[in-house]
Coordinates of N, CA and C in Angstrom, one line a residue:
M14 N 19.4 11.6 19.6 CA 17.9 11.5 19.5 C 17.4 11.1 20.9
N15 N 16.5 11.9 21.4 CA 15.9 11.6 22.7 C 14.9 10.5 22.6
G16 N 14.5 9.9 23.8 CA 13.6 8.8 23.8 C 12.2 9.1 23.2
L17 N 11.7 10.3 23.5 CA 10.4 10.6 23.0 C 10.4 10.7 21.5
T18 N 11.4 11.3 20.9 CA 11.5 11.3 19.4 C 11.5 10.0 18.8
F19 N 12.3 9.1 19.4 CA 12.4 7.7 18.9 C 11.1 7.0 19.0
D20 N 10.4 7.2 20.2 CA 9.1 6.5 20.4 C 8.1 6.9 19.4
I21 N 8.0 8.2 19.1 CA 7.0 8.7 18.2 C 7.2 8.1 16.8
A22 N 8.5 8.1 16.4 CA 8.9 7.5 15.1 C 8.5 6.0 15.0
H23 N 8.8 5.4 16.1 CA 8.5 3.9 16.2 C 7.0 3.7 16.2
L24 N 6.3 4.5 16.9 CA 4.8 4.4 16.9 C 4.2 4.6 15.5
L25 N 4.7 5.6 14.8 CA 4.1 5.8 13.5 C 4.4 4.7 12.5
A26 N 5.7 4.2 12.5 CA 6.1 3.1 11.6 C 5.3 1.9 12.0
G27 N 5.2 1.6 13.3 CA 4.4 0.4 13.7 C 2.9 0.6 13.4
G28 N 2.4 1.8 13.4 CA 1.0 2.1 13.0 C 0.8 1.7 11.6
L29 N 1.8 1.9 10.7 CA 1.6 1.5 9.3 C 1.4 0.0 9.2
V30 N 2.2 -0.7 9.9 CA 2.1 -2.2 9.9 C 0.7 -2.6 10.4
L31 N 0.2 -2.0 11.5 CA -1.1 -2.3 12.0 C -2.2 -2.0 10.9
V32 N -2.1 -0.9 10.3 CA -3.1 -0.5 9.2 C -3.0 -1.5 8.1
S33 N -1.8 -2.0 7.8 CA -1.7 -3.1 6.7 C -2.4 -4.3 7.1
F34 N -2.4 -4.7 8.4 CA -3.2 -5.8 8.8 C -4.7 -5.5 8.7
M35 N -5.1 -4.3 9.0 CA -6.5 -3.9 8.8 C -6.9 -4.1 7.3
M36 N -6.0 -3.8 6.4 CA -6.3 -4.0 5.0 C -6.5 -5.5 4.7
L37 N -5.7 -6.3 5.3 CA -5.8 -7.7 5.1 C -7.1 -8.3 5.6
Y38 N -7.7 -7.6 6.6 CA -8.9 -8.1 7.2 C -10.2 -7.7 6.4
Q39 N -10.1 -6.7 5.6 CA -11.3 -6.1 4.9 C -11.8 -7.1 3.9
D40 N -13.1 -7.2 3.8 CA -13.8 -8.0 2.8 C -14.8 -7.2 1.9
R41 N -14.7 -5.9 2.1 CA -15.5 -5.0 1.3 C -14.6 -3.9 0.6
L42 N -14.9 -3.6 -0.7 CA -14.0 -2.8 -1.4 C -14.0 -1.4 -0.9
F43 N -15.1 -0.8 -0.5 CA -15.1 0.6 0.0 C -14.3 0.7 1.3
A44 N -14.5 -0.3 2.1 CA -13.8 -0.3 3.4 C -12.3 -0.5 3.2
L45 N -11.9 -1.3 2.2 CA -10.5 -1.5 1.9 C -9.9 -0.2 1.4
I46 N -10.6 0.5 0.5 CA -10.1 1.8 0.0 C -9.9 2.8 1.1
N47 N -10.9 2.9 2.0 CA -10.9 3.8 3.2 C -9.7 3.5 4.1
V48 N -9.4 2.2 4.3 CA -8.3 1.8 5.1 C -7.0 2.2 4.4
F49 N -6.9 2.1 3.1 CA -5.7 2.5 2.4 C -5.5 4.0 2.5
A50 N -6.6 4.8 2.5 CA -6.5 6.2 2.7 C -5.9 6.5 4.1
L51 N -6.3 5.7 5.1 CA -5.7 5.9 6.4 C -4.3 5.5 6.4
H52 N -3.9 4.5 5.7 CA -2.5 4.0 5.5 C -1.7 5.2 5.0
A53 N -2.2 5.9 4.0 CA -1.5 7.0 3.4 C -1.3 8.2 4.4
V54 N -2.4 8.4 5.2 CA -2.3 9.5 6.2 C -1.2 9.2 7.2
V55 N -1.2 7.9 7.7 CA -0.1 7.5 8.7 C 1.2 7.6 8.0
L56 N 1.4 7.2 6.8 CA 2.6 7.4 6.1 C 3.1 8.8 6.0
A57 N 2.1 9.7 5.7 CA 2.5 11.1 5.6 C 2.9 11.7 7.0
L58 N 2.3 11.2 8.0 CA 2.7 11.7 9.4 C 4.1 11.1 9.7
S59 N 4.4 9.9 9.3 CA 5.7 9.3 9.6 C 6.8 10.0 8.8
V60 N 6.5 10.3 7.5 CA 7.5 10.9 6.7 C 7.8 12.4 7.2
A61 N 6.7 13.0 7.6 CA 6.8 14.4 8.2 C 7.7 14.4 9.5
W62 N 7.4 13.4 10.3 CA 8.2 13.3 11.5 C 9.7 13.0 11.2
Q63 N 9.9 12.1 10.2 CA 11.3 11.9 9.8 C 12.0 13.2 9.3
A64 N 11.2 14.0 8.6 CA 11.7 15.2 8.1 C 12.1 16.1 9.3
Y65 N 11.3 16.1 10.3 CA 11.6 16.9 11.5 C 12.9 16.4 12.2
I66 N 13.0 15.1 12.3 CA 14.1 14.5 13.0 C 15.4 14.7 12.3
Q67 N 15.4 14.5 10.9 CA 16.6 14.6 10.1 C 16.9 16.0 9.7
D68 N 16.0 16.9 9.9 CA 16.1 18.3 9.5 C 16.2 18.3 7.9
A69 N 15.4 17.4 7.3 CA 15.4 17.3 5.8 C 14.1 17.9 5.3
H70 N 14.2 19.1 4.9 CA 12.9 19.8 4.5 C 12.3 19.2 3.2
H71 N 13.1 18.6 2.4 CA 12.5 18.0 1.2 C 11.5 16.9 1.5
L72 N 11.7 16.2 2.7 CA 10.8 15.2 3.0 C 9.4 15.7 3.4
Y73 N 9.3 16.9 3.7 CA 7.9 17.5 3.9 C 7.2 17.5 2.5
V74 N 7.9 17.7 1.4 CA 7.2 17.6 0.1 C 6.7 16.1 -0.1
T75 N 7.6 15.2 0.3 CA 7.1 13.7 0.2 C 5.9 13.5 1.0
A76 N 5.9 14.0 2.2 CA 4.7 13.8 3.1 C 3.5 14.5 2.4
A77 N 3.6 15.7 1.9 CA 2.5 16.3 1.2 C 2.0 15.6 0.0
I78 N 2.9 15.0 -0.8 CA 2.5 14.2 -1.9 C 1.7 13.0 -1.5
A79 N 2.2 12.3 -0.4 CA 1.5 11.1 0.1 C 0.1 11.5 0.6
L80 N 0.0 12.6 1.3 CA -1.3 13.1 1.8 C -2.3 13.4 0.7
I81 N -1.8 14.2 -0.3 CA -2.7 14.7 -1.3 C -3.1 13.6 -2.3
F82 N -2.1 12.9 -2.8 CA -2.4 11.9 -3.9 C -3.0 10.6 -3.3
K83 N -2.3 10.1 -2.3 CA -2.6 8.7 -1.8 C -3.7 8.7 -0.9
A84 N -3.9 9.8 -0.1 CA -5.0 9.8 0.9 C -6.3 10.4 0.4
I85 N -6.2 11.2 -0.7 CA -7.3 11.9 -1.2 C -7.6 11.6 -2.6
V86 N -6.7 11.9 -3.5 CA -7.0 11.8 -5.0 C -7.3 10.4 -5.4
I87 N -6.3 9.5 -5.1 CA -6.5 8.1 -5.5 C -7.7 7.4 -4.9
P88 N -7.9 7.5 -3.6 CA -9.1 6.8 -3.0 C -10.4 7.4 -3.6
V89 N -10.5 8.7 -3.8 CA -11.7 9.3 -4.4 C -11.9 8.7 -5.8
G90 N -10.8 8.6 -6.6 CA -10.8 8.1 -7.9 C -11.3 6.6 -7.9
L91 N -10.8 5.8 -7.0 CA -11.2 4.4 -7.0 C -12.7 4.3 -6.6
H92 N -13.1 5.1 -5.7 CA -14.5 5.1 -5.3 C -15.4 5.4 -6.5
R93 N -15.0 6.4 -7.3 CA -15.8 6.7 -8.5 C -15.7 5.6 -9.6
I94 N -14.6 5.0 -9.7 CA -14.5 3.9 -10.7 C -15.4 2.7 -10.3
I95 N -15.5 2.4 -9.0 CA -16.3 1.3 -8.5 C -17.8 1.7 -8.7
L96 N -18.2 2.9 -8.4 CA -19.6 3.3 -8.6 C -19.9 3.3 -10.1
R97 N -19.0 3.8 -10.9 CA -19.3 3.9 -12.4 C -19.4 2.6 -13.0
L98 N -18.5 1.6 -12.6 CA -18.5 0.3 -13.2 C -19.5 -0.6 -12.6
G99 N -20.1 -0.2 -11.5 CA -21.0 -1.1 -10.8 C -20.4 -2.4 -10.3
I100 N -19.1 -2.3 -9.8 CA -18.4 -3.4 -9.4 C -19.0 -4.0 -8.2
H101 N -18.9 -5.4 -8.1 CA -19.4 -6.1 -6.9 C -18.6 -5.6 -5.7
R102 N -19.2 -5.2 -4.7 CA -18.5 -4.6 -3.5 C -17.8 -5.6 -2.6
D103 N -18.2 -6.8 -2.6 CA -17.6 -7.8 -1.8 C -16.3 -8.3 -2.5
I104 N -15.2 -8.5 -1.6 CA -14.0 -9.0 -2.1 C -13.9 -10.5 -2.0
E105 N -13.6 -11.1 -3.2 CA -13.4 -12.6 -3.1 C -12.0 -12.9 -2.9
T106 N -11.7 -13.7 -1.9 CA -10.3 -14.1 -1.5 C -10.0 -15.5 -1.9
A107 N -8.7 -15.6 -2.3 CA -8.2 -17.0 -2.6 C -8.0 -17.8 -1.4
V108 N -7.7 -17.2 -0.2 CA -7.5 -17.8 1.0 C -8.4 -17.2 2.1
G109 N -8.8 -17.9 3.1 CA -9.6 -17.3 4.1 C -8.9 -16.3 4.9
I110 N -9.7 -15.4 5.6 CA -9.2 -14.3 6.4 C -8.2 -14.8 7.5
G111 N -8.7 -15.9 8.2 CA -7.8 -16.4 9.3 C -6.5 -16.8 8.8
P112 N -6.3 -17.7 7.9 CA -5.0 -18.1 7.4 C -4.2 -16.9 6.8
T113 N -4.9 -16.0 6.2 CA -4.2 -14.8 5.7 C -3.6 -14.0 6.8
M114 N -4.3 -13.8 7.9 CA -3.8 -13.0 9.0 C -2.6 -13.7 9.6
L115 N -2.7 -15.1 9.8 CA -1.6 -15.9 10.3 C -0.4 -15.7 9.4
A116 N -0.6 -15.8 8.1 CA 0.5 -15.7 7.2 C 1.2 -14.3 7.3
G117 N 0.3 -13.2 7.5 CA 0.8 -11.9 7.7 C 1.7 -11.8 9.0
I118 N 1.2 -12.4 10.0 CA 2.0 -12.4 11.3 C 3.4 -13.0 11.1
G119 N 3.4 -14.2 10.3 CA 4.6 -14.8 10.0 C 5.6 -14.0 9.2
L120 N 5.0 -13.2 8.2 CA 5.8 -12.4 7.4 C 6.4 -11.2 8.2
V121 N 5.7 -10.7 9.1 CA 6.2 -9.6 9.9 C 7.3 -10.1 10.8
A122 N 7.1 -11.3 11.4 CA 8.2 -11.9 12.3 C 9.4 -12.1 11.4
L123 N 9.3 -12.6 10.2 CA 10.4 -12.9 9.3 C 11.1 -11.6 9.0
S124 N 10.4 -10.5 8.8 CA 11.0 -9.2 8.4 C 11.8 -8.7 9.6
M125 N 11.2 -8.8 10.8 CA 12.0 -8.3 12.0 C 13.3 -9.0 12.2
V126 N 13.2 -10.4 12.1 CA 14.4 -11.2 12.3 C 15.4 -10.9 11.3
L127 N 15.0 -10.8 10.0 CA 15.9 -10.7 8.9 C 16.6 -9.3 9.0
M128 N 15.9 -8.2 9.1 CA 16.4 -6.9 9.0 C 17.3 -6.6 10.2
L129 N 16.9 -7.0 11.4 CA 17.6 -6.7 12.6 C 18.9 -7.5 12.7
R130 N 19.0 -8.6 12.0 CA 20.2 -9.4 11.9 C 21.2 -8.9 10.9
V131 N 20.7 -8.4 9.7 CA 21.6 -8.0 8.7 C 22.0 -6.5 8.8
T132 N 21.5 -5.8 9.7 CA 21.9 -4.4 9.9 C 22.3 -4.1 11.3
P133 N 23.2 -4.9 11.9 CA 23.6 -4.7 13.3 C 24.3 -3.3 13.6
E134 N 25.0 -2.8 12.5 CA 25.8 -1.6 12.7 C 25.0 -0.3 12.4
A135 N 23.8 -0.5 11.9 CA 23.0 0.7 11.5 C 22.4 1.5 12.6
D136 N 22.0 2.7 12.4 CA 21.3 3.5 13.4 C 20.1 2.7 13.9
P137 N 19.8 2.7 15.2 CA 18.7 2.0 15.7 C 17.3 2.3 15.1
L138 N 17.1 3.6 14.8 CA 15.8 4.0 14.2 C 15.8 3.5 12.8
A139 N 16.9 3.7 12.0 CA 16.9 3.2 10.7 C 16.6 1.7 10.6
R140 N 17.2 0.9 11.5 CA 17.1 -0.5 11.5 C 15.6 -0.9 11.7
E141 N 14.9 -0.3 12.7 CA 13.6 -0.6 12.9 C 12.6 -0.1 11.8
D142 N 12.9 1.1 11.2 CA 12.1 1.5 10.1 C 12.3 0.6 8.9
L143 N 13.5 0.1 8.6 CA 13.6 -0.8 7.5 C 12.9 -2.2 7.8
A144 N 12.9 -2.6 9.1 CA 12.2 -3.8 9.4 C 10.7 -3.6 9.2
F145 N 10.2 -2.5 9.7 CA 8.7 -2.2 9.5 C 8.4 -2.0 8.0
A146 N 9.3 -1.4 7.2 CA 9.1 -1.2 5.8 C 9.0 -2.5 5.1
L147 N 9.9 -3.4 5.4 CA 9.9 -4.8 4.8 C 8.6 -5.5 5.1
S148 N 8.1 -5.3 6.3 CA 6.9 -5.9 6.8 C 5.7 -5.4 5.9
I149 N 5.7 -4.1 5.7 CA 4.6 -3.4 4.9 C 4.6 -3.9 3.5
I150 N 5.9 -4.0 2.9 CA 6.0 -4.5 1.5 C 5.5 -5.9 1.4
L151 N 5.8 -6.8 2.3 CA 5.4 -8.2 2.2 C 3.9 -8.3 2.5
L152 N 3.3 -7.5 3.4 CA 1.9 -7.5 3.6 C 1.2 -7.0 2.4
G153 N 1.7 -6.0 1.7 CA 1.1 -5.5 0.4 C 1.1 -6.6 -0.6
L154 N 2.2 -7.4 -0.7 CA 2.3 -8.5 -1.6 C 1.2 -9.6 -1.3
L155 N 1.0 -9.8 0.0 CA 0.0 -10.7 0.5 C -1.4 -10.3 0.1
V156 N -1.6 -9.0 0.2 CA -3.0 -8.5 -0.2 C -3.2 -8.8 -1.7
M157 N -2.1 -8.6 -2.5 CA -2.2 -8.8 -3.9 C -2.5 -10.3 -4.3
V158 N -1.8 -11.2 -3.5 CA -1.8 -12.6 -3.8 C -3.2 -13.2 -3.4
T159 N -3.7 -12.8 -2.3 CA -4.9 -13.4 -1.7 C -6.2 -12.8 -2.1
R160 N -6.2 -11.7 -2.9 CA -7.4 -11.1 -3.4 C -7.6 -11.4 -4.9
R161 N -8.8 -11.7 -5.3 CA -9.1 -12.0 -6.7 C -9.6 -10.8 -7.5
N162 N -10.0 -9.8 -6.7 CA -10.6 -8.6 -7.4 C -9.4 -7.7 -7.9
A163 N -9.5 -7.2 -9.1 CA -8.5 -6.3 -9.6 C -8.3 -5.1 -8.8
V164 N -9.3 -4.4 -8.4 CA -9.2 -3.2 -7.6 C -8.5 -3.4 -6.3
S165 N -8.8 -4.5 -5.6 CA -8.1 -4.8 -4.3 C -6.6 -5.1 -4.6
Q166 N -6.3 -5.7 -5.7 CA -4.9 -5.9 -6.1 C -4.2 -4.6 -6.3
V167 N -4.8 -3.7 -6.9 CA -4.3 -2.3 -7.1 C -4.0 -1.7 -5.8
V168 N -4.9 -1.8 -4.8 CA -4.7 -1.2 -3.5 C -3.5 -1.9 -2.8
G169 N -3.4 -3.2 -3.0 CA -2.2 -3.9 -2.4 C -0.9 -3.4 -3.0
F170 N -0.9 -3.2 -4.3 CA 0.3 -2.7 -4.9 C 0.7 -1.3 -4.4
M171 N -0.3 -0.4 -4.2 CA 0.0 0.9 -3.7 C 0.4 0.9 -2.2
S172 N -0.1 0.0 -1.4 CA 0.3 -0.1 0.0 C 1.8 -0.7 0.0
L173 N 2.1 -1.5 -0.9 CA 3.5 -2.0 -1.1 C 4.4 -0.8 -1.3
E174 N 4.0 0.1 -2.2 CA 4.9 1.3 -2.5 C 5.0 2.2 -1.3
N175 N 4.0 2.2 -0.4 CA 4.1 3.0 0.8 C 5.3 2.4 1.7
G176 N 5.4 1.1 1.7 CA 6.6 0.5 2.4 C 7.9 0.9 1.8
L177 N 8.0 1.1 0.5 CA 9.2 1.5 -0.1 C 9.5 3.0 0.3
V178 N 8.5 3.8 0.3 CA 8.7 5.2 0.7 C 9.2 5.3 2.2
L179 N 8.6 4.4 3.1 CA 9.0 4.4 4.5 C 10.5 4.0 4.6
A180 N 10.9 3.0 3.8 CA 12.3 2.5 3.8 C 13.2 3.6 3.4
A181 N 12.9 4.3 2.3 CA 13.7 5.4 1.8 C 13.9 6.5 2.8
T182 N 12.8 6.9 3.4 CA 12.9 8.0 4.4 C 13.6 7.6 5.6
G183 N 13.4 6.4 6.1 CA 14.0 5.9 7.3 C 15.5 5.8 7.1
A184 N 16.0 5.5 5.9 CA 17.4 5.4 5.6 C 18.0 6.7 5.2
K185 N 17.6 7.8 6.0 CA 18.1 9.1 5.8 C 17.7 9.8 4.5
G186 N 16.5 9.5 4.1 CA 15.9 10.2 3.0 C 16.4 9.8 1.6
M187 N 15.8 10.3 0.6 CA 16.2 10.1 -0.8 C 16.1 11.4 -1.6
P188 N 16.8 11.6 -2.7 CA 16.7 12.8 -3.5 C 15.2 13.2 -3.8
L189 N 14.9 14.5 -3.8 CA 13.6 14.9 -4.0 C 13.1 14.6 -5.4
V190 N 14.0 14.6 -6.4 CA 13.6 14.3 -7.8 C 13.2 12.8 -7.8
V191 N 13.8 11.9 -7.1 CA 13.3 10.5 -7.0 C 11.9 10.4 -6.5
E192 N 11.7 11.1 -5.4 CA 10.4 11.1 -4.7 C 9.3 11.6 -5.7
I193 N 9.6 12.7 -6.4 CA 8.6 13.3 -7.3 C 8.3 12.3 -8.5
S194 N 9.4 11.7 -9.0 CA 9.2 10.8 -10.1 C 8.4 9.5 -9.7
V195 N 8.7 9.1 -8.5 CA 7.9 7.9 -8.0 C 6.4 8.3 -7.8
A196 N 6.2 9.5 -7.3 CA 4.8 9.9 -7.1 C 4.1 10.0 -8.5
F197 N 4.7 10.6 -9.5 CA 4.1 10.7 -10.8 C 4.0 9.3 -11.5
S198 N 4.9 8.4 -11.2 CA 4.8 7.1 -11.7 C 3.6 6.4 -11.2
I199 N 3.4 6.5 -9.9 CA 2.2 5.9 -9.3 C 0.9 6.5 -9.8
L200 N 0.9 7.9 -10.0 CA -0.3 8.5 -10.6 C -0.6 8.0 -12.0
I201 N 0.5 7.9 -12.8 CA 0.3 7.4 -14.2 C -0.2 6.0 -14.1
A202 N 0.4 5.2 -13.2 CA 0.0 3.8 -13.1 C -1.5 3.7 -12.7
F203 N -1.9 4.6 -11.8 CA -3.3 4.6 -11.4 C -4.2 4.9 -12.6
I204 N -3.9 5.9 -13.4 CA -4.7 6.3 -14.6 C -4.7 5.1 -15.6
V205 N -3.6 4.4 -15.8 CA -3.6 3.3 -16.7 C -4.4 2.2 -16.2
I206 N -4.3 1.9 -14.9 CA -5.1 0.8 -14.3 C -6.6 1.1 -14.3
G207 N -7.0 2.4 -14.2 CA -8.4 2.8 -14.3 C -8.9 2.5 -15.7
V208 N -8.1 2.9 -16.7 CA -8.5 2.5 -18.1 C -8.6 1.0 -18.3
F209 N -7.6 0.3 -17.7 CA -7.6 -1.1 -17.8 C -8.8 -1.8 -17.2
L210 N -9.3 -1.2 -16.1 CA -10.5 -1.8 -15.4 C -11.7 -1.5 -16.2
F211 N -11.8 -0.3 -16.8 CA -12.9 -0.1 -17.7 C -13.0 -1.1 -18.9
R212 N -11.8 -1.4 -19.4 CA -11.8 -2.3 -20.5 C -12.2 -3.7 -20.1
I213 N -11.7 -4.2 -18.9 CA -12.1 -5.5 -18.4 C -13.6 -5.6 -18.2
R214 N -14.1 -4.5 -17.6 CA -15.5 -4.5 -17.3 C -16.4 -4.6 -18.6
E215 N -15.9 -3.8 -19.6 CA -16.7 -3.9 -20.9 C -16.6 -5.2 -21.5
R216 N -15.4 -5.9 -21.4 CA -15.2 -7.2 -22.1 C -15.8 -8.4 -21.4
F217 N -15.6 -8.4 -20.1 CA -16.0 -9.6 -19.3 C -17.1 -9.4 -18.3
D218 N -17.6 -8.1 -18.2 CA -18.7 -7.8 -17.3 C -18.3 -8.1 -15.8
S219 N -17.0 -8.1 -15.5 CA -16.5 -8.4 -14.2 C -15.1 -7.9 -14.1
V220 N -14.6 -7.6 -12.9 CA -13.2 -7.3 -12.6 C -12.5 -8.4 -11.8
D221 N -13.2 -9.5 -11.6 CA -12.6 -10.6 -11.0 C -11.6 -11.3 -11.9
V222 N -10.3 -11.4 -11.4 CA -9.3 -11.9 -12.3 C -9.6 -13.4 -12.7
G223 N -10.4 -14.0 -11.9 CA -10.8 -15.4 -12.2 C -11.5 -15.5 -13.6
A224 N -12.2 -14.4 -13.9 CA -12.9 -14.4 -15.2 C -11.9 -14.4 -16.4
L225 N -10.8 -13.8 -16.2 CA -9.7 -13.9 -17.2 C -9.2 -15.4 -17.4
D226 N -9.1 -16.1 -16.3 CA -8.6 -17.4 -16.3 C -9.7 -18.3 -17.0
D227 N -10.9 -18.1 -16.7 CA -12.0 -18.9 -17.3 C -12.1 -18.6 -18.8
Y228 N -11.9 -17.3 -19.2 CA -11.9 -17.0 -20.6 C -10.7 -17.7 -21.4
R229 N -9.6 -17.6 -20.7 CA -8.4 -18.3 -21.3 C -8.6 -19.8 -21.5
G230 N -9.3 -20.4 -20.5 CA -9.5 -21.8 -20.6 C -10.5 -22.1 -21.7
E231 N -11.5 -21.2 -21.9 CA -12.5 -21.5 -23.0 C -11.8 -21.3 -24.3
R232 N -10.9 -20.4 -24.5 CA -10.2 -20.2 -25.7 C -9.4 -21.5 -26.1
R233 N -8.9 -22.1 -25.1 CA -8.1 -23.4 -25.3 C -9.0 -24.5 -25.8

């Protein structure tokens, strides 16, 4: 592998981590969904580049799935859900943006140290892709933990899954049937979550998960 090929792969994987930080910074739902769409586009580019490097043509299908479903279909669907439900557009956070960003930096540093130490014999590109993938997974979890709005938690979950896809493609790919099943699982989960959000909105007039805690407290 020549230096330029490695640098481009490194740039795209690092770009995913950067966009994950952009997601952490967002305090508006529409902006968060738009950044997630960008996250999916960068993932599609990264997977397509891995397909070119590995000469693995089935990874082009993975890249197309990420581009069509995650960058277009799901963001458009989330926009329509927000408009139809009249959801409050500001995102309420459990922790301030500053501490959240600092925690994210710490998680990325932990991911780099951990993965580079436990995979000393692996291919250099695979090692760094796995380190970046773990960073994206942990940042996705951080989005879920620090956001009180159900829609933003859904976006955090899907960004976490993007990290899993990057890890699988960086580790010399995965069977196409697995990729297709994962894509359809995410699509089905999105449909179920959409129905779930409609039900929450009808019952509590809010999609803030804090409303569920308040309701549970009242029942007690």
